[in-house]
């Protein structure tokens, strides 16, 4: 995305509030005009030295009225631009989060979460000052420069031409420095995003870091990034300082030259002292505006450069998620010669020409060694990824014919690693069904054997579970996940290694909870533990993405093969 396109895309967020923005521009214009009148009135006041006192008083009153008007204009200019900016950034934040939350899983397999968090937080915050004050000030300085030059020409065309000889040099240098500052500022934001990623990952995995005594390694990684940030920031600071020095030298040199030339015009009676005074004031205004516009231009370039990657994310293709249910699923599943490789590992085929059929209401098991493709099957069924070849049918219809909402709303999953939100138990359960009543919540918790341990907590269902549910044990998290699935009331249920990391007592409770959830539903139980799948109707044995055996537990144990080999290690 080019710099110009990024800027236009940012302006799209101001477009809905163009009425307020244009009103702010009017007050900005009036404020600028008031500023331009000030040197003229001061020049008139200087020329009244030997004139009537009433004229002096009249000009003084006009100056006071001018200051009052400028204060009035400035107040409304700032208020209006703040309103526009706040609403525009609200829309940008909302759009950015909506985009991120609706992007497919394949997008996240190639991105780091910490960097994305930095983009939506730091980069958008950088735009706040840009649209609140910098953009308005940038436009104001342009008005002051061109308006000031016009008034200078009226005052003295000779002196104006003399002063303008230095202007092109300053403008060219401002553009050159502005471009360099944009590049360096963009680099700084990228490194800041990387450092934020380290913080995010470290805090999420704080238990792992401490158990592996990796604190100093993480500190070293973070320090390396912040050192780069400091180095780049110092480089940006030196560039700004060099530019400021050039501006000071060029501007004040020009003012001294103007005074010198103007003095000679006074001696030749081509200019009055008041006119020279007004001219010098206008020159100072223009000089300050040129110096300020360079800084503001650099700030605008910095904001545009920093938000470029954030806006690029909006070009990514989202999943089509509509919160309306159209089709009811009964639960019949069929995989027809499907092949699949993850987008990031296209040469590594995870599912290889797989075909299987599960009748409506059947309970089946899927077993196999780690990495054979068991969990991938559930991801394909939920359309977290789409198959490369073949098709997946539900109720004899290709799953692509169902909306993602229809499909995922009616497929419940209890994973091995249960992720709970840092909220209360009640709120975590309501994620499955926002309309569930208190009676529904308690009923689901009882069926999942979770009600008793929840009541043992001091705050009951209002107990906060901590980040990712860390305040609960593995078995408790699993039972919360089962209760959540019961509240969801899906037609198809998937248990993905739901008991693999639990002790025997917890496994017994989970299996009892599973019976309540699996009743009258099509069920897929993925498990390393053969005790969990002994009683299912059919078991599919997977190796290297292919089904190599199928049958009941008894049938598979009565013949030599992969299943019996795997079972022998446990039994």
XYZ file of C-alpha atoms in Angstrom:
571
model
C 0.000 0.000 0.000
C 1.558 3.316 -1.039
C 1.790 6.340 1.198
C -0.895 8.215 -0.762
C -3.353 5.289 -0.729
C -2.844 4.861 3.034
C -3.633 8.551 3.601
C -6.772 8.407 1.441
C -7.914 5.289 3.280
C -7.489 7.095 6.598
C -9.501 10.025 5.259
C -12.336 7.557 4.498
C -12.861 7.312 8.258
C -13.378 11.076 8.451
C -15.843 11.090 5.546
C -18.947 10.116 7.648
C -18.303 13.176 9.823
C -17.489 15.571 6.972
C -20.105 18.097 8.145
C -18.430 18.496 11.530
C -15.004 18.392 9.867
C -15.928 21.157 7.384
C -17.316 23.291 10.226
C -14.020 22.791 12.031
C -12.234 23.838 8.820
C -14.285 27.060 8.740
C -13.223 27.881 12.301
C -9.657 26.932 11.340
C -9.801 29.365 8.400
C -11.255 32.153 10.562
C -8.591 31.549 13.229
C -5.881 31.762 10.554
C -7.323 34.994 9.141
C -7.362 36.456 12.661
C -3.688 35.534 13.026
C -2.881 37.218 9.703
C -4.639 40.453 10.745
C -2.507 40.773 13.879
C 0.787 41.949 12.192
C -1.127 44.430 10.033
C -2.851 46.012 13.056
C 0.426 46.120 15.010
C 2.080 47.849 12.019
C -0.782 50.375 11.969
C -0.295 50.959 15.701
C 3.452 51.638 15.248
C 2.710 54.173 12.493
C 0.347 56.058 14.885
C 3.276 57.240 17.070
C 2.840 60.889 16.183
C -0.888 60.700 15.416
C -4.106 61.272 17.354
C -4.503 59.304 20.644
C -8.044 58.258 19.654
C -6.639 56.394 16.632
C -4.223 54.540 18.909
C -7.050 53.573 21.276
C -9.223 52.491 18.356
C -6.509 50.155 17.007
C -5.872 48.798 20.532
C -9.604 47.955 20.892
C -9.512 46.279 17.468
C -6.533 44.171 18.609
C -8.384 43.127 21.772
C -11.473 42.204 19.711
C -9.215 40.259 17.343
C -7.704 38.244 20.217
C -11.184 37.516 21.603
C -12.413 36.332 18.213
C -9.312 34.180 17.730
C -9.818 32.542 21.147
C -13.450 31.823 20.206
C -12.490 30.363 16.813
C -9.653 28.275 18.284
C -11.921 26.766 20.971
C -14.485 25.504 18.480
C -11.801 24.407 16.027
C -10.201 22.171 18.654
C -13.533 20.820 19.989
C -14.817 19.973 16.511
C -11.605 18.255 15.406
C -11.454 16.255 18.659
C -15.039 15.072 18.068
C -14.271 14.023 14.493
C -11.045 12.284 15.508
C -12.613 10.396 18.409
C -15.464 9.090 16.255
C -13.182 8.270 13.315
C -10.747 6.329 15.516
C -13.663 4.553 17.205
C -14.721 3.335 13.747
C -11.135 2.397 12.828
C -10.670 0.430 16.074
C -14.025 -1.297 15.597
C -13.292 -2.151 11.952
C -9.794 -3.393 12.789
C -11.021 -5.676 15.578
C -13.943 -6.914 13.467
C -11.517 -7.673 10.662
C -9.111 -9.521 12.950
C -11.853 -11.568 14.606
C -13.352 -12.637 11.264
C -10.106 -13.583 9.512
C -9.552 -17.309 8.924
C -7.275 -19.440 11.087
C -4.755 -19.640 8.219
C -4.083 -15.904 8.675
C -3.041 -16.426 12.302
C -0.759 -19.315 11.469
C 1.476 -16.798 9.696
C 1.203 -13.930 12.213
C 2.239 -13.286 15.806
C -0.536 -12.281 18.189
C 1.592 -9.745 20.099
C 2.344 -7.848 16.901
C -1.343 -7.701 15.968
C -2.205 -6.409 19.453
C 0.445 -3.723 19.051
C -0.988 -2.701 15.687
C -4.512 -2.219 17.026
C -3.310 -0.411 20.161
C -0.098 1.568 19.537
C -0.559 2.337 15.846
C -4.115 3.620 16.200
C -3.156 5.672 19.259
C -0.463 7.308 17.119
C -3.228 8.611 14.839
C -4.953 10.363 17.739
C -2.625 13.390 17.811
C -2.360 13.334 14.033
C -6.055 13.876 13.415
C -6.769 15.862 16.598
C -4.164 18.574 16.099
C -1.436 17.786 13.561
C -3.669 17.680 10.470
C -5.499 20.859 11.518
C -2.239 22.619 12.325
C -0.764 21.488 9.019
C -3.650 23.085 7.117
C -3.477 26.194 9.310
C 0.219 26.650 8.581
C -0.456 26.377 4.829
C -3.093 29.144 5.119
C -0.699 31.301 7.141
C 2.144 30.806 4.634
C 0.155 31.642 1.510
C -1.966 34.325 3.199
C 1.153 35.864 4.748
C 2.993 35.920 1.420
C -0.019 37.600 -0.199
C -0.091 40.323 2.498
C 3.683 40.717 2.241
C 3.335 41.364 -1.470
C 0.740 44.079 -0.759
C 3.069 45.652 1.830
C 6.227 45.592 -0.331
C 6.703 43.609 -3.510
C 10.447 44.281 -3.531
C 10.985 42.959 -0.008
C 8.686 39.993 -0.698
C 10.654 38.901 -3.768
C 13.874 39.280 -1.774
C 12.515 37.073 1.030
C 11.067 34.395 -1.293
C 14.506 33.657 -2.744
C 15.241 31.506 0.325
C 11.835 29.746 0.484
C 12.312 26.978 -2.149
C 15.447 25.697 -0.401
C 13.596 25.336 2.909
C 10.606 23.584 1.264
C 12.813 21.083 -0.618
C 14.744 20.261 2.564
C 11.449 19.818 4.449
C 10.272 17.208 1.899
C 13.591 15.320 1.987
C 13.707 15.236 5.783
C 9.996 14.322 5.958
C 10.492 11.226 3.794
C 13.469 10.039 5.818
C 11.558 10.565 9.066
C 8.626 8.522 7.735
C 10.897 5.594 6.911
C 12.694 5.650 10.264
C 9.427 6.091 12.200
C 7.897 3.119 10.386
C 10.935 1.021 11.324
C 10.606 2.109 14.968
C 6.918 1.071 15.051
C 7.789 -2.328 13.567
C 10.414 -2.970 16.237
C 8.024 -1.736 18.973
C 5.450 -4.252 17.657
C 8.081 -7.016 17.876
C 8.956 -6.050 21.457
C 5.251 -6.054 22.381
C 5.007 -9.549 20.912
C 7.726 -10.755 23.296
C 5.865 -9.217 26.266
C 2.563 -10.794 25.167
C 4.078 -14.245 24.634
C 6.091 -14.086 27.873
C 3.124 -13.167 30.047
C 0.903 -15.789 28.411
C 3.537 -18.470 29.020
C 4.782 -17.166 32.387
C 4.405 -20.572 34.070
C 6.429 -22.278 31.344
C 9.126 -19.608 31.515
C 9.472 -19.997 35.271
C 9.503 -23.789 35.238
C 12.160 -23.765 32.510
C 14.088 -20.961 34.292
C 14.045 -18.960 31.073
C 13.569 -15.553 32.699
C 17.001 -14.227 31.728
C 16.670 -15.515 28.171
C 13.357 -13.648 27.746
C 14.827 -10.547 29.399
C 17.723 -10.719 26.942
C 15.340 -11.064 23.971
C 13.271 -8.096 25.127
C 16.295 -5.945 25.940
C 17.670 -6.611 22.459
C 14.474 -5.251 20.886
C 14.116 -2.199 23.140
C 17.784 -1.422 22.519
C 17.003 -1.353 18.797
C 14.010 0.912 19.518
C 16.273 3.274 21.483
C 18.917 3.254 18.735
C 16.363 3.987 16.015
C 14.682 6.671 18.160
C 18.043 8.377 18.722
C 18.643 8.294 14.964
C 15.223 9.897 14.395
C 16.014 12.468 17.098
C 19.333 13.385 15.440
C 17.569 13.779 12.100
C 14.958 16.044 13.696
C 17.671 18.046 15.472
C 19.620 18.485 12.225
C 16.480 19.638 10.453
C 15.568 22.022 13.303
C 19.082 23.525 13.167
C 18.791 24.028 9.420
C 15.373 25.667 9.824
C 16.611 27.999 12.592
C 19.660 29.031 10.564
C 17.658 29.526 7.370
C 14.709 31.331 8.954
C 16.534 33.703 11.287
C 19.115 34.394 8.586
C 16.259 35.337 6.267
C 14.684 37.622 8.891
C 17.978 39.456 9.464
C 18.372 39.855 5.704
C 14.776 41.191 5.448
C 15.393 43.777 8.200
C 18.653 44.837 6.519
C 16.969 45.256 3.122
C 13.902 46.887 4.671
C 16.018 49.463 6.486
C 17.492 50.572 3.157
C 13.938 50.924 1.759
C 12.975 53.172 4.726
C 16.031 55.354 4.120
C 14.895 55.772 0.487
C 11.325 56.591 1.664
C 9.943 53.468 -0.065
C 8.540 52.043 3.190
C 7.351 53.292 6.596
C 8.608 51.966 9.934
C 5.168 50.481 10.677
C 5.142 48.659 7.347
C 8.585 47.207 8.035
C 7.452 46.168 11.515
C 4.371 44.439 10.037
C 6.538 42.877 7.334
C 8.965 41.474 9.913
C 6.057 40.080 11.937
C 4.608 38.469 8.814
C 8.053 37.072 8.022
C 8.272 35.591 11.532
C 4.776 34.098 11.116
C 5.710 32.580 7.771
C 9.074 31.373 9.074
C 7.435 29.769 12.105
C 4.811 28.202 9.850
C 7.460 26.787 7.508
C 9.378 25.388 10.489
C 6.166 24.032 12.004
C 4.854 22.591 8.758
C 8.036 20.574 8.344
C 7.576 19.052 11.805
C 3.882 18.459 11.181
C 4.608 16.914 7.793
C 7.058 14.552 9.487
C 4.421 13.705 12.111
C 1.816 12.964 9.432
C 4.319 10.798 7.565
C 5.118 8.966 10.796
C 1.444 8.218 11.521
C 0.758 7.116 7.946
C 3.836 4.894 7.885
C 2.971 3.304 11.238
C -0.609 2.493 10.268
C 0.227 1.138 6.817
C 0.466 -2.482 8.000
C -2.717 -2.159 10.066
C -4.642 -0.945 7.021
C -3.068 -3.679 4.898
C -4.743 -6.232 7.187
C -8.112 -4.861 6.075
C -7.334 -6.083 2.559
C -7.219 -9.676 3.819
C -10.206 -11.863 2.942
C -12.540 -12.446 5.900
C -14.740 -15.423 6.601
C -18.410 -14.843 5.812
C -20.017 -14.920 9.236
C -23.732 -14.064 9.454
C -25.482 -14.366 12.808
C -28.630 -15.930 11.343
C -29.428 -19.634 11.408
C -31.000 -21.007 8.208
C -30.316 -24.749 8.128
C -30.796 -27.380 10.809
C -28.198 -30.149 10.855
C -29.229 -33.726 11.614
C -25.712 -35.084 11.999
C -24.797 -37.490 9.200
C -21.126 -37.019 8.193
C -19.176 -38.285 5.182
C -15.606 -37.609 4.065
C -15.087 -38.369 0.352
C -11.473 -38.843 -0.736
C -10.246 -35.699 0.989
C -6.673 -34.416 0.837
C -5.290 -31.585 2.911
C -2.054 -29.726 3.592
C -1.717 -26.661 5.825
C -1.095 -23.436 3.860
C 2.221 -22.873 5.647
C 3.373 -26.458 4.896
C 1.916 -27.227 1.471
C 4.365 -30.033 0.687
C 3.498 -31.886 3.876
C 0.222 -33.776 3.245
C -1.644 -34.184 6.545
C -4.763 -35.956 5.206
C -4.248 -38.380 2.326
C -7.224 -39.567 0.241
C -9.352 -40.166 3.351
C -12.918 -41.482 3.161
C -15.194 -42.292 6.101
C -18.894 -42.273 6.894
C -20.691 -41.601 10.187
C -24.444 -42.095 10.409
C -26.728 -39.670 12.190
C -26.584 -40.355 15.975
C -23.585 -42.712 15.790
C -20.716 -42.544 18.270
C -17.319 -43.180 16.675
C -13.755 -43.096 17.892
C -10.623 -41.914 16.092
C -7.221 -43.142 17.246
C -3.685 -42.889 16.011
C -0.240 -41.658 16.971
C 0.452 -37.942 17.492
C 0.647 -35.981 14.249
C -1.319 -38.506 12.177
C -4.113 -35.985 11.376
C -6.763 -36.666 14.043
C -7.264 -33.056 15.169
C -7.002 -31.824 11.579
C -10.195 -33.771 10.811
C -12.109 -31.646 13.349
C -10.672 -28.425 11.896
C -11.816 -29.438 8.428
C -15.278 -30.373 9.712
C -15.602 -26.926 11.336
C -14.216 -25.322 8.156
C -11.398 -23.676 10.063
C -9.545 -24.829 6.942
C -10.962 -25.980 3.621
C -9.956 -29.282 2.034
C -7.521 -29.236 -0.902
C -9.305 -32.068 -2.745
C -12.433 -34.143 -2.211
C -15.476 -33.047 -0.230
C -16.993 -33.235 3.228
C -20.743 -33.851 3.431
C -23.165 -33.258 6.287
C -26.647 -34.701 5.736
C -25.537 -35.448 2.136
C -24.763 -31.777 1.476
C -21.321 -30.272 0.946
C -20.400 -28.290 4.056
C -19.638 -25.286 1.824
C -23.422 -25.070 1.256
C -23.906 -24.277 4.949
C -23.127 -20.822 6.311
C -20.234 -20.836 8.796
C -22.671 -19.777 11.524
C -25.036 -22.674 10.747
C -22.169 -25.135 10.647
C -20.171 -24.101 13.707
C -23.184 -23.298 15.869
C -24.339 -26.912 15.578
C -20.951 -28.573 16.129
C -19.751 -28.625 19.731
C -16.110 -29.343 20.598
C -14.413 -30.163 23.899
C -10.674 -29.810 23.241
C -7.705 -31.181 25.139
C -6.437 -27.702 25.993
C -9.556 -25.868 27.193
C -9.280 -22.098 26.834
C -11.449 -20.128 29.246
C -11.827 -16.355 29.182
C -10.563 -14.258 32.088
C -14.096 -13.787 33.382
C -16.517 -15.547 35.752
C -17.648 -19.167 35.350
C -21.143 -17.930 34.461
C -19.814 -15.635 31.710
C -17.690 -18.458 30.285
C -20.751 -20.698 30.098
C -22.844 -17.969 28.462
C -20.392 -17.792 25.561
C -22.085 -20.956 24.263
C -25.587 -19.512 24.518
C -26.099 -15.837 25.326
C -29.843 -16.407 25.902
C -29.446 -19.195 28.477
C -31.349 -18.694 31.734
C -29.909 -19.300 35.206
C -31.807 -22.601 35.323
C -30.251 -23.626 31.974
C -26.761 -22.809 33.275
C -27.221 -24.809 36.482
C -28.765 -27.741 34.588
C -25.826 -27.844 32.146
C -23.317 -27.645 35.019
C -25.045 -30.533 36.817
C -24.993 -32.722 33.689
C -21.283 -31.967 33.334
C -20.602 -32.817 37.011
C -19.435 -29.247 37.516
C -22.189 -27.848 39.750
C -20.811 -29.229 43.033
C -17.250 -27.937 42.661
C -18.565 -24.562 41.441
C -20.667 -24.176 44.617
C -17.601 -25.009 46.718
C -16.044 -21.755 45.520
C -16.780 -18.734 47.698
C -18.334 -16.798 44.789
C -19.990 -19.820 43.138
C -20.846 -19.136 39.501
C -19.382 -15.611 39.843
C -15.903 -17.043 40.528
C -13.255 -15.536 38.246
C -11.298 -18.273 36.473
C -8.169 -16.194 35.741
C -6.240 -15.790 32.494
C -7.038 -18.783 30.231
C -8.771 -20.452 33.230
C -5.542 -20.856 35.195
C -7.366 -20.714 38.564
C -9.109 -24.039 37.807
C -7.626 -27.532 37.592
C -7.486 -29.442 34.291
C -10.466 -31.601 35.213
C -12.509 -28.584 36.302
C -11.761 -26.769 33.042
C -12.811 -29.856 31.073
C -16.120 -30.068 32.924
C -16.747 -26.342 32.325
C -16.074 -26.988 28.621
C -18.559 -29.893 28.637
C -21.181 -27.732 30.394
C -20.556 -25.074 27.767
C -21.102 -27.650 24.997
C -24.321 -28.847 26.667
C -25.604 -25.237 26.718
C -24.710 -24.928 23.039
C -26.942 -27.960 22.346
C -25.085 -29.058 19.175
C -26.128 -31.782 16.744
C -22.540 -33.027 16.380
C -20.113 -33.332 19.310
C -16.338 -33.699 19.095
C -14.169 -34.749 22.039
C -10.556 -34.065 21.100
C -8.285 -35.789 23.634
C -10.568 -34.457 26.379
C -9.286 -36.926 29.020
C -5.680 -37.454 27.914
C -4.054 -35.359 30.641
C -6.386 -36.177 33.552
C -6.047 -38.510 36.512
C -8.267 -41.590 36.796
C -10.817 -39.957 39.131
C -11.180 -36.888 36.899
C -11.414 -39.122 33.831
C -14.250 -41.064 35.453
C -16.160 -37.816 36.112
C -15.498 -36.577 32.580
C -16.707 -39.851 31.057
C -19.890 -39.631 33.079
C -20.364 -36.039 31.843
C -19.670 -37.172 28.296
C -22.547 -39.667 28.431
C -24.978 -36.817 29.167
C -23.614 -34.770 26.285
C -23.328 -37.581 23.734
C -26.896 -38.858 24.154
C -28.841 -38.664 20.861
C -26.018 -36.802 19.101
C -23.538 -37.715 16.384
C -20.269 -37.984 18.297
C -16.598 -38.129 17.349
C -14.248 -39.079 20.179
C -10.550 -38.561 19.488
C -8.471 -40.203 22.186
C -5.174 -41.781 23.086
C -6.920 -43.543 25.978
C -8.630 -46.688 24.719
C -10.769 -46.838 27.863
C -12.635 -43.780 26.534
C -13.598 -45.363 23.209
C -14.126 -49.038 24.068
C -17.919 -48.754 23.921
C -18.368 -46.676 20.736
C -19.979 -48.241 17.670
C -17.044 -47.822 15.304
C -13.370 -46.879 15.623
C -11.251 -45.445 12.783
C -7.506 -46.007 13.046
C -5.423 -43.323 11.302
C -1.781 -43.438 10.267
C -0.047 -40.749 8.169
C -3.375 -39.159 7.262
C -4.976 -42.408 6.045
C -7.570 -44.725 7.591
C -5.817 -48.097 7.860
C -8.364 -49.928 10.063
C -11.951 -49.585 11.243
C -14.335 -51.584 13.417
C -15.456 -51.971 17.036
C -12.949 -52.280 19.865
C -13.633 -56.003 20.126
C -13.221 -56.577 16.390
C -9.978 -54.634 16.203
C -8.501 -56.394 19.226
C -9.215 -59.799 17.637
C -6.929 -59.173 14.673
C -3.337 -58.109 14.242
C -2.832 -54.515 13.263
C -2.019 -50.972 14.315
C -4.904 -50.715 16.783
C -3.937 -53.843 18.721
C -0.320 -52.674 18.742
C -1.285 -49.283 20.184
C -3.699 -50.837 22.706
C -1.070 -53.287 23.937
C 1.080 -50.399 25.178
C -1.771 -49.226 27.445
C -3.344 -52.489 28.557
